[in-house]
PDB file of C-alpha atoms and ligand atoms in Angstrom:
ATOM      1  CA  UNK O1034       4.509   4.338   2.485  1.00 54.00           C
ATOM      2  CA  UNK O1035       5.995   2.705  -0.606  1.00 60.00           C
ATOM      3  CA  UNK O1036       6.583   5.232  -3.401  1.00 67.00           C
ATOM      4  CA  UNK O1037       4.884   4.291  -6.680  1.00 75.00           C
ATOM      5  CA  UNK O1038       7.234   3.354  -9.520  1.00 89.00           C
ATOM      6  CA  UNK O1039       7.141   5.137 -12.846  1.00 93.00           C
ATOM      7  CA  UNK O1040       5.516   3.175 -15.702  1.00 95.00           C
ATOM      8  CA  UNK O1041       5.724   5.831 -18.443  1.00 96.00           C
ATOM      9  CA  UNK O1042       8.014   8.839 -18.373  1.00 97.00           C
ATOM     10  CA  UNK O1043       7.972  11.389 -21.185  1.00 97.00           C
ATOM     11  CA  UNK O1044      10.242  14.420 -21.414  1.00 98.00           C
ATOM     12  CA  UNK O1045      10.164  17.441 -23.699  1.00 98.00           C
ATOM     13  CA  UNK O1046       7.866  15.991 -26.359  1.00 98.00           C
ATOM     14  CA  UNK O1047       7.266  18.040 -29.501  1.00 98.00           C
ATOM     15  CA  UNK O1048       5.145  17.103 -32.505  1.00 98.00           C
ATOM     16  CA  UNK O1049       4.282  19.076 -35.617  1.00 97.00           C
ATOM     17  CA  UNK O1050       1.883  18.122 -38.388  1.00 97.00           C
ATOM     18  CA  UNK O1051       1.832  19.445 -41.956  1.00 93.00           C
ATOM     19  CA  UNK O1052       4.117  21.736 -43.904  1.00 91.00           C
ATOM     20  CA  UNK O1053       4.469  25.465 -44.669  1.00 90.00           C
ATOM     21  CA  UNK O1054       1.622  27.748 -43.553  1.00 89.00           C
ATOM     22  CA  UNK O1055      -0.484  24.691 -42.592  1.00 89.00           C
ATOM     23  CA  UNK O1056       2.170  23.487 -40.150  1.00 93.00           C
ATOM     24  CA  UNK O1057       0.577  22.870 -36.729  1.00 93.00           C
ATOM     25  CA  UNK O1058       2.346  22.414 -33.429  1.00 96.00           C
ATOM     26  CA  UNK O1059       0.256  19.603 -31.906  1.00 97.00           C
ATOM     27  CA  UNK O1060       2.449  18.848 -28.865  1.00 98.00           C
ATOM     28  CA  UNK O1061       4.479  21.621 -27.292  1.00 97.00           C
ATOM     29  CA  UNK O1062       7.124  20.605 -24.760  1.00 97.00           C
ATOM     30  CA  UNK O1063       5.020  18.010 -22.923  1.00 97.00           C
ATOM     31  CA  UNK O1064       6.535  16.022 -20.056  1.00 96.00           C
ATOM     32  CA  UNK O1065       4.685  13.537 -17.879  1.00 94.00           C
ATOM     33  CA  UNK O1066       5.257  10.663 -15.477  1.00 94.00           C
ATOM     34  CA  UNK O1067       2.551   8.000 -15.108  1.00 95.00           C
ATOM     35  CA  UNK O1068       2.848   5.497 -12.291  1.00 94.00           C
ATOM     36  CA  UNK O1069       2.169   1.834 -11.792  1.00 94.00           C
ATOM     37  CA  UNK O1070      -1.129   1.395  -9.975  1.00 93.00           C
ATOM     38  CA  UNK O1071      -2.739   4.619 -11.181  1.00 94.00           C
ATOM     39  CA  UNK O1072      -5.410   5.630 -13.615  1.00 94.00           C
ATOM     40  CA  UNK O1073      -4.223   8.887 -15.196  1.00 95.00           C
ATOM     41  CA  UNK O1074      -6.700  10.881 -17.267  1.00 95.00           C
ATOM     42  CA  UNK O1075      -5.758  13.320 -20.003  1.00 95.00           C
ATOM     43  CA  UNK O1076      -8.478  15.924 -20.584  1.00 94.00           C
ATOM     44  CA  UNK O1077      -8.768  19.136 -22.596  1.00 93.00           C
ATOM     45  CA  UNK O1078     -10.635  20.816 -25.443  1.00 93.00           C
ATOM     46  CA  UNK O1079     -10.948  19.240 -28.876  1.00 92.00           C
ATOM     47  CA  UNK O1080      -7.702  19.689 -30.812  1.00 93.00           C
ATOM     48  CA  UNK O1081      -5.586  20.244 -27.684  1.00 95.00           C
ATOM     49  CA  UNK O1082      -3.351  17.268 -28.531  1.00 96.00           C
ATOM     50  CA  UNK O1083      -4.677  14.478 -26.293  1.00 95.00           C
ATOM     51  CA  UNK O1084      -4.821  11.722 -28.923  1.00 94.00           C
ATOM     52  CA  UNK O1085      -1.488  12.811 -30.365  1.00 96.00           C
ATOM     53  CA  UNK O1086       0.137  12.621 -26.929  1.00 96.00           C
ATOM     54  CA  UNK O1087      -1.390   9.199 -26.242  1.00 95.00           C
ATOM     55  CA  UNK O1088      -0.163   7.923 -29.619  1.00 94.00           C
ATOM     56  CA  UNK O1089       3.385   9.111 -28.891  1.00 97.00           C
ATOM     57  CA  UNK O1090       3.370   7.588 -25.391  1.00 96.00           C
ATOM     58  CA  UNK O1091       2.199   4.263 -26.751  1.00 93.00           C
ATOM     59  CA  UNK O1092       4.744   3.900 -29.542  1.00 94.00           C
ATOM     60  CA  UNK O1093       2.353   4.553 -32.434  1.00 93.00           C
ATOM     61  CA  UNK O1094       3.416   8.053 -33.519  1.00 96.00           C
ATOM     62  CA  UNK O1095       7.048   9.196 -33.503  1.00 96.00           C
ATOM     63  CA  UNK O1096       7.660  12.554 -31.767  1.00 98.00           C
ATOM     64  CA  UNK O1097       9.816  15.221 -33.464  1.00 97.00           C
ATOM     65  CA  UNK O1098      11.682  15.784 -30.201  1.00 98.00           C
ATOM     66  CA  UNK O1099      11.758  14.401 -26.687  1.00 98.00           C
ATOM     67  CA  UNK O1100      11.868  10.923 -25.210  1.00 98.00           C
ATOM     68  CA  UNK O1101       9.442   8.318 -23.869  1.00 98.00           C
ATOM     69  CA  UNK O1102      10.570   5.694 -21.382  1.00 97.00           C
ATOM     70  CA  UNK O1103       8.105   2.844 -20.886  1.00 95.00           C
ATOM     71  CA  UNK O1104       9.152   0.416 -18.158  1.00 88.00           C
ATOM     72  CA  UNK O1105      12.598   2.084 -18.415  1.00 87.00           C
ATOM     73  CA  UNK O1106      12.941   1.363 -22.144  1.00 94.00           C
ATOM     74  CA  UNK O1107      13.500   4.351 -24.423  1.00 97.00           C
ATOM     75  CA  UNK O1108      10.856   3.262 -26.925  1.00 97.00           C
ATOM     76  CA  UNK O1109      11.663   5.705 -29.719  1.00 97.00           C
ATOM     77  CA  UNK O1110      15.223   4.388 -29.849  1.00 97.00           C
ATOM     78  CA  UNK O1111      13.979   0.860 -30.677  1.00 97.00           C
ATOM     79  CA  UNK O1112      13.925  -0.268 -34.316  1.00 96.00           C
ATOM     80  CA  UNK O1113      10.457  -0.859 -35.771  1.00 94.00           C
ATOM     81  CA  UNK O1114      10.435  -4.654 -35.178  1.00 95.00           C
ATOM     82  CA  UNK O1115      11.575  -4.257 -31.575  1.00 96.00           C
ATOM     83  CA  UNK O1116       9.005  -1.514 -31.028  1.00 95.00           C
ATOM     84  CA  UNK O1117       6.198  -3.697 -32.441  1.00 93.00           C
ATOM     85  CA  UNK O1118       7.246  -6.599 -30.189  1.00 91.00           C
ATOM     86  CA  UNK O1119       7.439  -4.290 -27.195  1.00 92.00           C
ATOM     87  CA  UNK O1120       3.977  -2.847 -27.867  1.00 91.00           C
ATOM     88  CA  UNK O1121       2.530  -6.339 -28.141  1.00 88.00           C
ATOM     89  CA  UNK O1122       4.068  -7.463 -24.863  1.00 88.00           C
ATOM     90  CA  UNK O1123       3.502  -4.351 -22.773  1.00 93.00           C
ATOM     91  CA  UNK O1124       0.581  -2.300 -24.058  1.00 92.00           C
ATOM     92  CA  UNK O1125      -3.158  -2.684 -24.565  1.00 91.00           C
ATOM     93  CA  UNK O1126      -5.107  -0.118 -26.622  1.00 88.00           C
ATOM     94  CA  UNK O1127      -8.625   1.038 -27.240  1.00 89.00           C
ATOM     95  CA  UNK O1128      -8.744   3.472 -30.149  1.00 84.00           C
ATOM     96  CA  UNK O1129     -11.561   5.922 -30.857  1.00 81.00           C
ATOM     97  CA  UNK O1130     -12.674   3.910 -33.889  1.00 80.00           C
ATOM     98  CA  UNK O1131     -12.184   0.473 -32.275  1.00 82.00           C
ATOM     99  CA  UNK O1132     -10.088  -1.120 -35.091  1.00 87.00           C
ATOM    100  CA  UNK O1133     -11.937  -4.446 -34.965  1.00 93.00           C
ATOM    101  CA  UNK O1134     -11.223  -7.035 -37.677  1.00 94.00           C
ATOM    102  CA  UNK O1135     -14.381  -7.396 -39.809  1.00 94.00           C
ATOM    103  CA  UNK O1136     -13.673 -10.923 -41.041  1.00 95.00           C
ATOM    104  CA  UNK O1137     -13.201 -12.397 -37.581  1.00 96.00           C
ATOM    105  CA  UNK O1138     -15.955 -13.204 -35.108  1.00 97.00           C
ATOM    106  CA  UNK O1139     -16.324 -11.111 -31.988  1.00 97.00           C
ATOM    107  CA  UNK O1140     -14.683 -13.724 -29.762  1.00 97.00           C
ATOM    108  CA  UNK O1141     -11.803 -14.152 -32.233  1.00 97.00           C
ATOM    109  CA  UNK O1142     -11.265 -10.379 -32.183  1.00 97.00           C
ATOM    110  CA  UNK O1143     -10.909 -10.468 -28.397  1.00 97.00           C
ATOM    111  CA  UNK O1144      -8.531 -13.451 -28.598  1.00 97.00           C
ATOM    112  CA  UNK O1145      -6.095 -11.725 -31.009  1.00 94.00           C
ATOM    113  CA  UNK O1146      -3.579 -10.412 -28.424  1.00 92.00           C
ATOM    114  CA  UNK O1147      -3.312 -13.899 -26.904  1.00 94.00           C
ATOM    115  CA  UNK O1148      -2.881 -15.546 -30.309  1.00 93.00           C
ATOM    116  CA  UNK O1149      -0.157 -13.020 -31.178  1.00 90.00           C
ATOM    117  CA  UNK O1150       1.545 -13.974 -27.912  1.00 87.00           C
ATOM    118  CA  UNK O1151       1.533 -17.569 -29.196  1.00 89.00           C
ATOM    119  CA  UNK O1152      -1.038 -18.883 -26.739  1.00 91.00           C
ATOM    120  CA  UNK O1153      -2.867 -22.036 -27.717  1.00 94.00           C
ATOM    121  CA  UNK O1154      -5.965 -21.265 -29.849  1.00 94.00           C
ATOM    122  CA  UNK O1155      -8.568 -23.022 -27.642  1.00 95.00           C
ATOM    123  CA  UNK O1156      -7.150 -21.507 -24.474  1.00 96.00           C
ATOM    124  CA  UNK O1157      -7.126 -18.046 -26.102  1.00 96.00           C
ATOM    125  CA  UNK O1158     -10.755 -18.414 -27.187  1.00 97.00           C
ATOM    126  CA  UNK O1159     -11.689 -19.550 -23.668  1.00 97.00           C
ATOM    127  CA  UNK O1160     -10.051 -16.468 -22.109  1.00 96.00           C
ATOM    128  CA  UNK O1161     -11.662 -14.235 -24.726  1.00 97.00           C
ATOM    129  CA  UNK O1162     -15.066 -15.716 -23.930  1.00 97.00           C
ATOM    130  CA  UNK O1163     -14.592 -14.919 -20.222  1.00 95.00           C
ATOM    131  CA  UNK O1164     -13.781 -11.306 -21.130  1.00 93.00           C
ATOM    132  CA  UNK O1165     -16.902 -11.094 -23.297  1.00 95.00           C
ATOM    133  CA  UNK O1166     -18.941 -12.250 -20.301  1.00 93.00           C
ATOM    134  CA  UNK O1167     -17.435  -9.455 -18.229  1.00 88.00           C
ATOM    135  CA  UNK O1168     -18.489  -6.842 -20.770  1.00 88.00           C
ATOM    136  CA  UNK O1169     -21.898  -8.515 -21.166  1.00 90.00           C
ATOM    137  CA  UNK O1170     -21.482  -9.696 -24.761  1.00 95.00           C
ATOM    138  CA  UNK O1171     -21.225 -13.474 -24.485  1.00 95.00           C
ATOM    139  CA  UNK O1172     -24.324 -13.923 -26.651  1.00 97.00           C
ATOM    140  CA  UNK O1173     -22.624 -11.970 -29.463  1.00 96.00           C
ATOM    141  CA  UNK O1174     -19.434 -14.075 -29.472  1.00 97.00           C
ATOM    142  CA  UNK O1175     -19.935 -15.767 -32.832  1.00 97.00           C
ATOM    143  CA  UNK O1176     -21.131 -12.677 -34.733  1.00 97.00           C
ATOM    144  CA  UNK O1177     -18.874 -10.499 -36.875  1.00 96.00           C
ATOM    145  CA  UNK O1178     -18.348  -7.040 -35.317  1.00 95.00           C
ATOM    146  CA  UNK O1179     -20.402  -5.314 -38.061  1.00 94.00           C
ATOM    147  CA  UNK O1180     -23.525  -6.941 -36.590  1.00 96.00           C
ATOM    148  CA  UNK O1181     -22.891  -5.150 -33.283  1.00 95.00           C
ATOM    149  CA  UNK O1182     -23.925  -1.628 -32.256  1.00 91.00           C
ATOM    150  CA  UNK O1183     -21.287   1.087 -31.734  1.00 87.00           C
ATOM    151  CA  UNK O1184     -21.472   0.677 -27.966  1.00 88.00           C
ATOM    152  CA  UNK O1185     -21.113  -3.098 -28.271  1.00 92.00           C
ATOM    153  CA  UNK O1186     -18.102  -2.720 -30.557  1.00 92.00           C
ATOM    154  CA  UNK O1187     -16.550  -0.388 -28.003  1.00 89.00           C
ATOM    155  CA  UNK O1188     -17.019  -3.042 -25.310  1.00 91.00           C
ATOM    156  CA  UNK O1189     -15.381  -5.646 -27.590  1.00 94.00           C
ATOM    157  CA  UNK O1190     -12.426  -3.292 -28.068  1.00 93.00           C
ATOM    158  CA  UNK O1191     -12.119  -2.910 -24.277  1.00 91.00           C
ATOM    159  CA  UNK O1192     -12.304  -6.689 -23.760  1.00 93.00           C
ATOM    160  CA  UNK O1193      -9.574  -7.172 -26.376  1.00 94.00           C
ATOM    161  CA  UNK O1194      -7.372  -4.516 -24.785  1.00 92.00           C
ATOM    162  CA  UNK O1195      -7.402  -6.131 -21.344  1.00 91.00           C
ATOM    163  CA  UNK O1196      -7.515  -9.838 -22.176  1.00 93.00           C
ATOM    164  CA  UNK O1197      -3.710 -10.189 -22.075  1.00 90.00           C
ATOM    165  CA  UNK O1198      -3.384  -8.140 -18.825  1.00 90.00           C
ATOM    166  CA  UNK O1199      -1.095  -5.487 -20.362  1.00 92.00           C
ATOM    167  CA  UNK O1200       1.279  -3.590 -18.062  1.00 93.00           C
ATOM    168  CA  UNK O1201       0.044  -0.362 -19.580  1.00 94.00           C
ATOM    169  CA  UNK O1202      -3.475   0.149 -20.875  1.00 94.00           C
ATOM    170  CA  UNK O1203      -4.197   3.088 -23.170  1.00 94.00           C
ATOM    171  CA  UNK O1204      -7.829   4.102 -23.670  1.00 94.00           C
ATOM    172  CA  UNK O1205      -8.878   6.858 -26.098  1.00 93.00           C
ATOM    173  CA  UNK O1206     -12.470   7.960 -25.319  1.00 91.00           C
ATOM    174  CA  UNK O1207     -13.404   4.484 -24.055  1.00 89.00           C
ATOM    175  CA  UNK O1208     -16.922   5.442 -22.980  1.00 88.00           C
ATOM    176  CA  UNK O1209     -17.906   7.691 -25.894  1.00 85.00           C
ATOM    177  CA  UNK O1210     -20.501   5.259 -27.330  1.00 83.00           C
ATOM    178  CA  UNK O1211     -21.679   3.831 -24.020  1.00 84.00           C
ATOM    179  CA  UNK O1212     -24.598   4.892 -21.850  1.00 87.00           C
ATOM    180  CA  UNK O1213     -23.646   6.301 -18.434  1.00 87.00           C
ATOM    181  CA  UNK O1214     -24.209   3.115 -16.434  1.00 87.00           C
ATOM    182  CA  UNK O1215     -22.382   0.842 -18.866  1.00 85.00           C
ATOM    183  CA  UNK O1216     -19.466   3.261 -19.175  1.00 87.00           C
ATOM    184  CA  UNK O1217     -19.059   3.467 -15.425  1.00 89.00           C
ATOM    185  CA  UNK O1218     -19.435  -0.276 -14.924  1.00 85.00           C
ATOM    186  CA  UNK O1219     -16.804  -1.101 -17.525  1.00 84.00           C
ATOM    187  CA  UNK O1220     -14.270   1.528 -16.450  1.00 88.00           C
ATOM    188  CA  UNK O1221     -14.844   0.484 -12.832  1.00 88.00           C
ATOM    189  CA  UNK O1222     -14.112  -3.107 -13.800  1.00 85.00           C
ATOM    190  CA  UNK O1223     -10.970  -2.146 -15.743  1.00 88.00           C
ATOM    191  CA  UNK O1224      -9.794  -0.087 -12.800  1.00 89.00           C
ATOM    192  CA  UNK O1225     -10.431  -2.799 -10.242  1.00 86.00           C
ATOM    193  CA  UNK O1226      -8.854  -5.575 -12.311  1.00 79.00           C
ATOM    194  CA  UNK O1227      -5.743  -3.862 -13.578  1.00 82.00           C
ATOM    195  CA  UNK O1228      -4.877  -1.512 -10.728  1.00 81.00           C
ATOM    196  CA  UNK O1229      -4.972  -4.359  -8.235  1.00 81.00           C
ATOM    197  CA  UNK O1230      -2.079  -5.779 -10.292  1.00 82.00           C
ATOM    198  CA  UNK O1231      -0.259  -2.409 -10.286  1.00 86.00           C
ATOM    199  CA  UNK O1232      -0.827  -1.829 -13.988  1.00 91.00           C
ATOM    200  CA  UNK O1233      -0.887   1.737 -15.324  1.00 95.00           C
ATOM    201  CA  UNK O1234      -3.985   3.012 -17.147  1.00 95.00           C
ATOM    202  CA  UNK O1235      -3.927   6.116 -19.361  1.00 96.00           C
ATOM    203  CA  UNK O1236      -7.316   7.470 -20.411  1.00 95.00           C
ATOM    204  CA  UNK O1237      -8.238  10.298 -22.770  1.00 95.00           C
ATOM    205  CA  UNK O1238     -11.827  11.315 -22.171  1.00 90.00           C
ATOM    206  CA  UNK O1239     -14.389  14.102 -22.409  1.00 86.00           C
ATOM    207  CA  UNK O1240     -16.816  12.094 -20.313  1.00 86.00           C
ATOM    208  CA  UNK O1241     -17.322  13.860 -16.979  1.00 85.00           C
ATOM    209  CA  UNK O1242     -19.468  10.912 -15.820  1.00 85.00           C
ATOM    210  CA  UNK O1243     -16.307   8.833 -15.342  1.00 87.00           C
ATOM    211  CA  UNK O1244     -13.921  11.498 -13.968  1.00 87.00           C
ATOM    212  CA  UNK O1245     -14.220  10.157 -10.446  1.00 88.00           C
ATOM    213  CA  UNK O1246     -12.360   6.981 -11.454  1.00 90.00           C
ATOM    214  CA  UNK O1247      -9.169   8.977 -12.062  1.00 93.00           C
ATOM    215  CA  UNK O1248      -6.287   9.077  -9.598  1.00 93.00           C
ATOM    216  CA  UNK O1249      -4.855  12.124 -11.348  1.00 94.00           C
ATOM    217  CA  UNK O1250      -6.132  14.338 -14.153  1.00 94.00           C
ATOM    218  CA  UNK O1251      -3.768  16.020 -16.550  1.00 94.00           C
ATOM    219  CA  UNK O1252      -5.105  19.044 -18.449  1.00 94.00           C
ATOM    220  CA  UNK O1253      -4.002  19.965 -21.969  1.00 96.00           C
ATOM    221  CA  UNK O1254      -4.484  23.107 -24.003  1.00 96.00           C
ATOM    222  CA  UNK O1255      -2.927  23.989 -27.379  1.00 95.00           C
ATOM    223  CA  UNK O1256      -0.505  21.061 -27.159  1.00 96.00           C
ATOM    224  CA  UNK O1257       0.749  21.992 -23.711  1.00 97.00           C
ATOM    225  CA  UNK O1258       0.184  20.338 -20.380  1.00 95.00           C
ATOM    226  CA  UNK O1259      -1.376  23.122 -18.360  1.00 94.00           C
ATOM    227  CA  UNK O1260      -2.145  21.430 -15.064  1.00 90.00           C
ATOM    228  CA  UNK O1261      -2.301  18.272 -13.029  1.00 85.00           C
ATOM    229  CA  UNK O1262      -4.967  17.577 -10.418  1.00 83.00           C
ATOM    230  CA  UNK O1263      -5.032  14.832  -7.891  1.00 79.00           C
ATOM    231  CA  UNK O1264      -8.521  13.455  -7.392  1.00 64.00           C
ATOM    232  CA  UNK O1265      -9.660  12.810  -3.845  1.00 47.00           C
ATOM    233  CA  UNK O1266     -10.378   9.089  -4.040  1.00 54.00           C
TER     234      UNK O1266
HETATM  235  N1  ATP C1467      -2.637  13.314 -38.755  1.00 87.99           N
HETATM  236  C1  ATP C1467      -2.736  14.625 -38.583  1.00 87.99           C
HETATM  237  N2  ATP C1467      -2.427  15.476 -39.572  1.00 87.99           N
HETATM  238  C2  ATP C1467      -2.493  16.826 -39.406  1.00 87.99           C
HETATM  239  N3  ATP C1467      -2.876  17.417 -38.255  1.00 87.99           N
HETATM  240  C3  ATP C1467      -3.203  16.620 -37.231  1.00 87.99           C
HETATM  241  C4  ATP C1467      -3.163  15.186 -37.342  1.00 87.99           C
HETATM  242  N4  ATP C1467      -3.540  14.658 -36.136  1.00 87.99           N
HETATM  243  C5  ATP C1467      -3.802  15.703 -35.331  1.00 87.99           C
HETATM  244  N5  ATP C1467      -3.604  16.873 -35.978  1.00 87.99           N
HETATM  245  C6  ATP C1467      -3.761  18.223 -35.403  1.00 87.99           C
HETATM  246  O1  ATP C1467      -3.050  18.249 -34.178  1.00 87.99           O
HETATM  247  C7  ATP C1467      -3.783  18.936 -33.174  1.00 87.99           C
HETATM  248  C8  ATP C1467      -4.067  18.004 -31.999  1.00 87.99           C
HETATM  249  O2  ATP C1467      -4.965  16.969 -32.418  1.00 87.99           O
HETATM  250  P1  ATP C1467      -5.438  15.789 -31.474  1.00 87.99           P
HETATM  251  O3  ATP C1467      -6.304  14.882 -32.306  1.00 87.99           O
HETATM  252  O4  ATP C1467      -4.281  15.209 -30.790  1.00 87.99           O
HETATM  253  O5  ATP C1467      -6.346  16.565 -30.422  1.00 87.99           O
HETATM  254  P2  ATP C1467      -7.381  15.990 -29.365  1.00 87.99           P
HETATM  255  O6  ATP C1467      -7.210  16.814 -28.147  1.00 87.99           O
HETATM  256  O7  ATP C1467      -7.210  14.525 -29.237  1.00 87.99           O
HETATM  257  O8  ATP C1467      -8.780  16.306 -30.050  1.00 87.99           O
HETATM  258  P3  ATP C1467     -10.195  15.528 -29.956  1.00 87.99           P
HETATM  259  O9  ATP C1467     -10.634  15.675 -28.532  1.00 87.99           O
HETATM  260  O10 ATP C1467     -11.053  16.294 -30.910  1.00 87.99           O
HETATM  261  O11 ATP C1467      -9.944  14.105 -30.367  1.00 87.99           O
HETATM  262  C9  ATP C1467      -5.037  19.449 -33.860  1.00 87.99           C
HETATM  263  O12 ATP C1467      -4.771  20.770 -34.282  1.00 87.99           O
HETATM  264  C10 ATP C1467      -5.200  18.530 -35.032  1.00 87.99           C
HETATM  265  O13 ATP C1467      -5.875  19.162 -36.085  1.00 87.99           O
END
């Protein structure tokens, strides 16, 4: 059997927030390897450090110690321009609060990663439209995101994150505003589409309804990684 290759490898991560008596250790000596072709979940109680870890792994938040290799590149040694270019080329994100652009239409929001990669505007809008069909929002394409419900905005954020087929997809509570069926359908689609291309998907979630999509589940508590389960798939 072919061994999976490592997509993201983090070693000895530490992260503190705040100063003096309010200083909090958010990540305490965390190390992980995530592989191409797997969906790796990060679960744990509120405040255990899941979002902080995801932000460090995806080049958004600088750790105080430790290293992160993504596709063999030591991302925290890149300068800020190189890191931004690398994130654009390699990573797709869905944040907890979606980060949609209010002045753009829904379809333009989904097209953004393709436009930033210098794809032709009409072609980018065409691809974005196909993604909106997948998440069931083609009739909302020309509306601004504020006209959409929370669950619809979450689906737009997911469509935008996968439209450029990123090597690594990072999802923070991707099903929080979705009903059970929609959440499962969309995560199932993401899994099927991206894992068949050997992409790596990192998911922070509390949503037990979608746990069975995970290949492995990493548990966190008080900033530490306390366990790793392999799901029987
Ligand atoms: N920007 C920040 N400034 C100060 N403290 C922070 C900041 N971000 C996170 N923390 C603290 O770091 C710890 C880990 O937070 P984090 O948001 O990573 O946890 P989480 O497991 O994702 O929680 P949740 O499930 O509630 O989103 C918490 O104690 C939190 O209060």
